[in-house]
Amino acid sequence: MRPICKELTLEAYDDISILNSVAAHLDGIEYKKVKTKYTKGSDWTAISLHGYGPDPLDILKPGVLKSSVNEQTNLQWTHLKDNSIMKPILDILERIPAEKERVRFMKLEAGKVIGKHTDKIDKSIGFEDGEIVRIHIPIRTNDKVVFTLYESPKDKEGTEYQLKTGHYYYCDVTKAHAVRNDSEVDRIHLVADCFANQELRNLIL
């Protein structure tokens, strides 16, 4: 059975000081609001490292959330990749045995929450070859950031997870989930949308 949340047996990036430096750099970059009704204002924002356009603010994909992105737009690295401080992030991505679709940094502001929702609006998310498997790697987090996943519509309490910096996690985002950041610092996750293959599935099952 597919888990709702699982840490993958990939070598974690354990140099937290380097990841803190990356996070500090990302703090100085303009982010774009994630188009959703589950947060307010700039509570939840993102920038792209790899996506459908050269600008880090190109966070959308064709055919999702009434996006204006042309269906013919090719996947590409954004200008963010050109900065040498992204080298550890590229190393992190290289450890995932799959081709990448969008790769975004997603920020949840201190003291904010993402309400209970699913990511089913993106119809490409799945588990079969060529479908999208979403992998989270926390770049800056702490034990006051809580990820809650719900097994089924009857599950009213959910299961709480505290994801560790530099570790890799599969979360079944077709299930309802919510996030709260009860800390005093902005949480930043690297969210890698990967094209499913057998090697990746073996890490998850």
PDB file of C-alpha atoms in Angstrom:
ATOM      1  CA  MET A   1       0.000   0.000   0.000  1.00  0.00           C
ATOM      2  CA  ARG A   2       1.226   3.484  -0.860  1.00  0.00           C
ATOM      3  CA  PRO A   3       2.049   5.553   2.258  1.00  0.00           C
ATOM      4  CA  ILE A   4       0.617   8.994   2.858  1.00  0.00           C
ATOM      5  CA  CYS A   5       4.013  10.231   4.051  1.00  0.00           C
ATOM      6  CA  LYS A   6       7.393   8.542   4.029  1.00  0.00           C
ATOM      7  CA  GLU A   7      11.005   9.612   4.405  1.00  0.00           C
ATOM      8  CA  LEU A   8      12.969   8.240   1.452  1.00  0.00           C
ATOM      9  CA  THR A   9      16.146   6.238   1.939  1.00  0.00           C
ATOM     10  CA  LEU A  10      18.249   8.779   0.081  1.00  0.00           C
ATOM     11  CA  GLU A  11      21.361  10.283   1.615  1.00  0.00           C
ATOM     12  CA  ALA A  12      20.210  13.390   3.464  1.00  0.00           C
ATOM     13  CA  TYR A  13      22.000  16.678   2.906  1.00  0.00           C
ATOM     14  CA  ASP A  14      23.261  17.144   6.437  1.00  0.00           C
ATOM     15  CA  ASP A  15      25.263  20.379   6.202  1.00  0.00           C
ATOM     16  CA  ILE A  16      22.603  22.550   7.785  1.00  0.00           C
ATOM     17  CA  SER A  17      24.844  25.627   7.790  1.00  0.00           C
ATOM     18  CA  ILE A  18      25.013  25.534   3.988  1.00  0.00           C
ATOM     19  CA  LEU A  19      21.252  25.111   3.705  1.00  0.00           C
ATOM     20  CA  ASN A  20      20.813  28.038   6.087  1.00  0.00           C
ATOM     21  CA  SER A  21      22.974  30.115   3.741  1.00  0.00           C
ATOM     22  CA  VAL A  22      20.787  29.092   0.804  1.00  0.00           C
ATOM     23  CA  ALA A  23      17.667  30.017   2.791  1.00  0.00           C
ATOM     24  CA  ALA A  24      19.157  33.392   3.717  1.00  0.00           C
ATOM     25  CA  HIS A  25      19.835  34.080   0.049  1.00  0.00           C
ATOM     26  CA  LEU A  26      16.299  33.049  -0.868  1.00  0.00           C
ATOM     27  CA  ASP A  27      14.932  35.448   1.755  1.00  0.00           C
ATOM     28  CA  GLY A  28      16.175  38.328  -0.384  1.00  0.00           C
ATOM     29  CA  ILE A  29      14.387  37.208  -3.550  1.00  0.00           C
ATOM     30  CA  GLU A  30      10.918  38.255  -4.665  1.00  0.00           C
ATOM     31  CA  TYR A  31       8.382  35.428  -4.406  1.00  0.00           C
ATOM     32  CA  LYS A  32       5.010  34.968  -6.079  1.00  0.00           C
ATOM     33  CA  LYS A  33       1.820  34.211  -4.180  1.00  0.00           C
ATOM     34  CA  VAL A  34       0.597  30.653  -4.601  1.00  0.00           C
ATOM     35  CA  LYS A  35      -2.817  30.845  -6.239  1.00  0.00           C
ATOM     36  CA  THR A  36      -5.086  29.270  -3.639  1.00  0.00           C
ATOM     37  CA  LYS A  37      -7.981  30.004  -1.313  1.00  0.00           C
ATOM     38  CA  TYR A  38      -6.312  28.176   1.571  1.00  0.00           C
ATOM     39  CA  THR A  39      -4.005  31.019   2.612  1.00  0.00           C
ATOM     40  CA  LYS A  40      -4.205  34.792   2.715  1.00  0.00           C
ATOM     41  CA  GLY A  41      -2.023  37.480   1.186  1.00  0.00           C
ATOM     42  CA  SER A  42       1.654  36.537   1.062  1.00  0.00           C
ATOM     43  CA  ASP A  43       1.382  33.736   3.641  1.00  0.00           C
ATOM     44  CA  TRP A  44       2.327  31.062   1.086  1.00  0.00           C
ATOM     45  CA  THR A  45       4.578  31.951  -1.839  1.00  0.00           C
ATOM     46  CA  ALA A  46       6.924  30.273  -4.299  1.00  0.00           C
ATOM     47  CA  ILE A  47       9.713  30.740  -6.825  1.00  0.00           C
ATOM     48  CA  SER A  48      10.873  28.360  -9.537  1.00  0.00           C
ATOM     49  CA  LEU A  49      14.272  26.798 -10.014  1.00  0.00           C
ATOM     50  CA  HIS A  50      13.002  24.663 -12.904  1.00  0.00           C
ATOM     51  CA  GLY A  51       9.700  25.206 -14.621  1.00  0.00           C
ATOM     52  CA  TYR A  52       7.793  26.589 -17.558  1.00  0.00           C
ATOM     53  CA  GLY A  53       9.707  29.796 -18.128  1.00  0.00           C
ATOM     54  CA  PRO A  54      13.076  31.446 -17.458  1.00  0.00           C
ATOM     55  CA  ASP A  55      11.888  33.744 -14.653  1.00  0.00           C
ATOM     56  CA  PRO A  56      11.813  32.421 -11.066  1.00  0.00           C
ATOM     57  CA  LEU A  57       8.341  33.976 -10.795  1.00  0.00           C
ATOM     58  CA  ASP A  58       7.123  31.569 -13.497  1.00  0.00           C
ATOM     59  CA  ILE A  59       5.655  29.153 -10.946  1.00  0.00           C
ATOM     60  CA  LEU A  60       2.615  27.922 -12.896  1.00  0.00           C
ATOM     61  CA  LYS A  61       2.262  25.142 -15.460  1.00  0.00           C
ATOM     62  CA  PRO A  62       0.029  24.770 -18.496  1.00  0.00           C
ATOM     63  CA  GLY A  63      -3.538  23.692 -17.841  1.00  0.00           C
ATOM     64  CA  VAL A  64      -3.610  24.149 -14.063  1.00  0.00           C
ATOM     65  CA  LEU A  65      -5.344  26.950 -12.103  1.00  0.00           C
ATOM     66  CA  LYS A  66      -6.433  28.699 -15.319  1.00  0.00           C
ATOM     67  CA  SER A  67      -2.774  29.269 -16.110  1.00  0.00           C
ATOM     68  CA  SER A  68      -1.901  31.438 -19.107  1.00  0.00           C
ATOM     69  CA  VAL A  69       1.258  29.378 -19.697  1.00  0.00           C
ATOM     70  CA  ASN A  70       1.312  28.196 -23.314  1.00  0.00           C
ATOM     71  CA  GLU A  71       0.923  24.431 -23.741  1.00  0.00           C
ATOM     72  CA  GLN A  72       3.989  24.448 -26.029  1.00  0.00           C
ATOM     73  CA  THR A  73       6.297  26.002 -23.418  1.00  0.00           C
ATOM     74  CA  ASN A  74       9.313  23.816 -22.685  1.00  0.00           C
ATOM     75  CA  LEU A  75      10.540  22.912 -19.227  1.00  0.00           C
ATOM     76  CA  GLN A  76      13.705  24.873 -18.446  1.00  0.00           C
ATOM     77  CA  TRP A  77      15.960  26.114 -15.687  1.00  0.00           C
ATOM     78  CA  THR A  78      15.225  29.605 -14.443  1.00  0.00           C
ATOM     79  CA  HIS A  79      17.863  32.298 -13.946  1.00  0.00           C
ATOM     80  CA  LEU A  80      18.084  31.217 -10.306  1.00  0.00           C
ATOM     81  CA  LYS A  81      20.201  28.225 -11.328  1.00  0.00           C
ATOM     82  CA  ASP A  82      22.976  30.547 -12.515  1.00  0.00           C
ATOM     83  CA  ASN A  83      23.805  31.617  -8.960  1.00  0.00           C
ATOM     84  CA  SER A  84      26.618  29.521  -7.449  1.00  0.00           C
ATOM     85  CA  ILE A  85      24.751  29.334  -4.134  1.00  0.00           C
ATOM     86  CA  MET A  86      22.368  26.888  -5.830  1.00  0.00           C
ATOM     87  CA  LYS A  87      25.101  24.225  -6.118  1.00  0.00           C
ATOM     88  CA  PRO A  88      23.991  22.300  -2.982  1.00  0.00           C
ATOM     89  CA  ILE A  89      20.394  22.393  -4.211  1.00  0.00           C
ATOM     90  CA  LEU A  90      21.447  20.888  -7.537  1.00  0.00           C
ATOM     91  CA  ASP A  91      23.315  18.190  -5.596  1.00  0.00           C
ATOM     92  CA  ILE A  92      20.142  17.455  -3.619  1.00  0.00           C
ATOM     93  CA  LEU A  93      18.113  17.141  -6.797  1.00  0.00           C
ATOM     94  CA  GLU A  94      20.705  14.891  -8.406  1.00  0.00           C
ATOM     95  CA  ARG A  95      20.142  12.272  -5.678  1.00  0.00           C
ATOM     96  CA  ILE A  96      16.519  11.782  -6.719  1.00  0.00           C
ATOM     97  CA  PRO A  97      16.465   9.010  -9.373  1.00  0.00           C
ATOM     98  CA  ALA A  98      13.945  10.640 -11.711  1.00  0.00           C
ATOM     99  CA  GLU A  99      13.583  13.357 -14.304  1.00  0.00           C
ATOM    100  CA  LYS A 100      12.167  16.583 -12.943  1.00  0.00           C
ATOM    101  CA  GLU A 101       9.160  18.629 -13.970  1.00  0.00           C
ATOM    102  CA  ARG A 102       8.683  21.792 -11.874  1.00  0.00           C
ATOM    103  CA  VAL A 103      11.095  22.406  -9.005  1.00  0.00           C
ATOM    104  CA  ARG A 104      10.058  25.214  -6.683  1.00  0.00           C
ATOM    105  CA  PHE A 105      11.048  26.770  -3.392  1.00  0.00           C
ATOM    106  CA  MET A 106       7.856  27.175  -1.380  1.00  0.00           C
ATOM    107  CA  LYS A 107       7.775  29.538   1.584  1.00  0.00           C
ATOM    108  CA  LEU A 108       5.275  29.551   4.442  1.00  0.00           C
ATOM    109  CA  GLU A 109       5.617  32.681   6.538  1.00  0.00           C
ATOM    110  CA  ALA A 110       6.223  32.519  10.267  1.00  0.00           C
ATOM    111  CA  GLY A 111       3.038  32.115  12.263  1.00  0.00           C
ATOM    112  CA  LYS A 112       0.916  31.234   9.212  1.00  0.00           C
ATOM    113  CA  VAL A 113      -1.060  28.189   8.119  1.00  0.00           C
ATOM    114  CA  ILE A 114      -2.039  26.459   4.894  1.00  0.00           C
ATOM    115  CA  GLY A 115      -5.600  25.223   5.295  1.00  0.00           C
ATOM    116  CA  LYS A 116      -6.694  21.641   4.692  1.00  0.00           C
ATOM    117  CA  HIS A 117      -6.726  20.876   0.967  1.00  0.00           C
ATOM    118  CA  THR A 118      -5.605  18.413  -1.704  1.00  0.00           C
ATOM    119  CA  ASP A 119      -3.460  18.965  -4.808  1.00  0.00           C
ATOM    120  CA  LYS A 120      -5.878  17.061  -7.063  1.00  0.00           C
ATOM    121  CA  ILE A 121      -6.306  20.175  -9.184  1.00  0.00           C
ATOM    122  CA  ASP A 122      -3.071  19.063 -10.898  1.00  0.00           C
ATOM    123  CA  LYS A 123      -4.340  16.055 -12.844  1.00  0.00           C
ATOM    124  CA  SER A 124      -0.795  14.926 -13.708  1.00  0.00           C
ATOM    125  CA  ILE A 125      -0.091  13.911 -10.094  1.00  0.00           C
ATOM    126  CA  GLY A 126      -0.075  10.135  -9.768  1.00  0.00           C
ATOM    127  CA  PHE A 127       2.152   7.111  -9.372  1.00  0.00           C
ATOM    128  CA  GLU A 128       2.400   5.517 -12.795  1.00  0.00           C
ATOM    129  CA  ASP A 129       5.263   6.052 -15.260  1.00  0.00           C
ATOM    130  CA  GLY A 130       5.267   9.641 -16.505  1.00  0.00           C
ATOM    131  CA  GLU A 131       2.910  10.926 -13.837  1.00  0.00           C
ATOM    132  CA  ILE A 132       4.086  13.422 -11.211  1.00  0.00           C
ATOM    133  CA  VAL A 133       5.375  12.344  -7.805  1.00  0.00           C
ATOM    134  CA  ARG A 134       5.888  15.278  -5.449  1.00  0.00           C
ATOM    135  CA  ILE A 135       8.983  15.158  -3.219  1.00  0.00           C
ATOM    136  CA  HIS A 136       9.565  17.631  -0.368  1.00  0.00           C
ATOM    137  CA  ILE A 137      13.036  18.510   0.941  1.00  0.00           C
ATOM    138  CA  PRO A 138      12.955  21.038   3.799  1.00  0.00           C
ATOM    139  CA  ILE A 139      15.638  23.701   3.360  1.00  0.00           C
ATOM    140  CA  ARG A 140      14.736  25.616   6.500  1.00  0.00           C
ATOM    141  CA  THR A 141      12.331  24.224   9.068  1.00  0.00           C
ATOM    142  CA  ASN A 142      12.078  23.419  12.768  1.00  0.00           C
ATOM    143  CA  ASP A 143      10.037  21.380  15.210  1.00  0.00           C
ATOM    144  CA  LYS A 144       7.305  24.022  15.326  1.00  0.00           C
ATOM    145  CA  VAL A 145       6.409  23.443  11.693  1.00  0.00           C
ATOM    146  CA  VAL A 146       3.785  20.705  11.464  1.00  0.00           C
ATOM    147  CA  PHE A 147       2.594  18.893   8.330  1.00  0.00           C
ATOM    148  CA  THR A 148      -0.765  17.154   8.875  1.00  0.00           C
ATOM    149  CA  LEU A 149      -2.011  14.473   6.475  1.00  0.00           C
ATOM    150  CA  TYR A 150      -5.442  12.856   6.473  1.00  0.00           C
ATOM    151  CA  GLU A 151      -5.788   9.191   5.493  1.00  0.00           C
ATOM    152  CA  SER A 152      -9.360   9.493   4.226  1.00  0.00           C
ATOM    153  CA  PRO A 153     -12.377  11.830   4.306  1.00  0.00           C
ATOM    154  CA  LYS A 154     -13.437  10.069   7.516  1.00  0.00           C
ATOM    155  CA  ASP A 155     -10.107  10.915   9.168  1.00  0.00           C
ATOM    156  CA  LYS A 156     -10.910  14.097  11.085  1.00  0.00           C
ATOM    157  CA  GLU A 157      -7.784  14.282  13.254  1.00  0.00           C
ATOM    158  CA  GLY A 158      -5.052  13.482  10.713  1.00  0.00           C
ATOM    159  CA  THR A 159      -1.473  12.445  11.424  1.00  0.00           C
ATOM    160  CA  GLU A 160       1.113  15.086  12.248  1.00  0.00           C
ATOM    161  CA  TYR A 161       4.634  15.005  10.805  1.00  0.00           C
ATOM    162  CA  GLN A 162       7.661  17.165  11.500  1.00  0.00           C
ATOM    163  CA  LEU A 163       9.926  16.954   8.481  1.00  0.00           C
ATOM    164  CA  LYS A 164      13.678  17.271   8.982  1.00  0.00           C
ATOM    165  CA  THR A 165      15.959  19.711   7.193  1.00  0.00           C
ATOM    166  CA  GLY A 166      17.811  18.190   4.234  1.00  0.00           C
ATOM    167  CA  HIS A 167      15.805  14.945   4.217  1.00  0.00           C
ATOM    168  CA  TYR A 168      13.617  13.656   1.392  1.00  0.00           C
ATOM    169  CA  TYR A 169       9.898  12.984   1.832  1.00  0.00           C
ATOM    170  CA  TYR A 170       7.158  11.588  -0.319  1.00  0.00           C
ATOM    171  CA  CYS A 171       3.755  12.962   0.620  1.00  0.00           C
ATOM    172  CA  ASP A 172       0.592  11.755  -1.085  1.00  0.00           C
ATOM    173  CA  VAL A 173      -0.802  15.184  -1.874  1.00  0.00           C
ATOM    174  CA  THR A 174      -3.916  13.682  -3.445  1.00  0.00           C
ATOM    175  CA  LYS A 175      -4.901  13.174   0.214  1.00  0.00           C
ATOM    176  CA  ALA A 176      -6.061  16.121   2.278  1.00  0.00           C
ATOM    177  CA  HIS A 177      -3.216  17.883   4.074  1.00  0.00           C
ATOM    178  CA  ALA A 178      -2.508  21.098   5.974  1.00  0.00           C
ATOM    179  CA  VAL A 179       0.561  22.896   7.295  1.00  0.00           C
ATOM    180  CA  ARG A 180       1.059  25.233  10.206  1.00  0.00           C
ATOM    181  CA  ASN A 181       4.170  27.220  10.982  1.00  0.00           C
ATOM    182  CA  ASP A 182       4.063  28.029  14.683  1.00  0.00           C
ATOM    183  CA  SER A 183       7.655  29.255  14.652  1.00  0.00           C
ATOM    184  CA  GLU A 184       9.148  32.726  14.269  1.00  0.00           C
ATOM    185  CA  VAL A 185      10.969  31.999  10.997  1.00  0.00           C
ATOM    186  CA  ASP A 186       9.695  31.416   7.477  1.00  0.00           C
ATOM    187  CA  ARG A 187       9.659  27.770   6.449  1.00  0.00           C
ATOM    188  CA  ILE A 188      11.203  27.005   3.046  1.00  0.00           C
ATOM    189  CA  HIS A 189      10.751  23.668   1.263  1.00  0.00           C
ATOM    190  CA  LEU A 190      12.313  22.548  -1.985  1.00  0.00           C
ATOM    191  CA  VAL A 191       9.411  20.861  -3.776  1.00  0.00           C
ATOM    192  CA  ALA A 192      10.498  18.652  -6.664  1.00  0.00           C
ATOM    193  CA  ASP A 193       7.842  17.337  -9.024  1.00  0.00           C
ATOM    194  CA  CYS A 194       9.375  14.185 -10.469  1.00  0.00           C
ATOM    195  CA  PHE A 195       8.285  11.982 -13.351  1.00  0.00           C
ATOM    196  CA  ALA A 196       7.434   8.627 -11.780  1.00  0.00           C
ATOM    197  CA  ASN A 197       9.498   5.559 -12.630  1.00  0.00           C
ATOM    198  CA  GLN A 198      10.093   2.188 -11.003  1.00  0.00           C
ATOM    199  CA  GLU A 199      13.248   3.230  -9.164  1.00  0.00           C
ATOM    200  CA  LEU A 200      11.429   6.134  -7.518  1.00  0.00           C
ATOM    201  CA  ARG A 201       8.419   3.951  -6.676  1.00  0.00           C
ATOM    202  CA  ASN A 202      10.753   1.425  -5.019  1.00  0.00           C
ATOM    203  CA  LEU A 203      11.942   4.162  -2.637  1.00  0.00           C
ATOM    204  CA  ILE A 204       8.370   4.974  -1.677  1.00  0.00           C
ATOM    205  CA  LEU A 205       6.714   1.550  -1.343  1.00  0.00           C
TER     206      LEU A 205
END
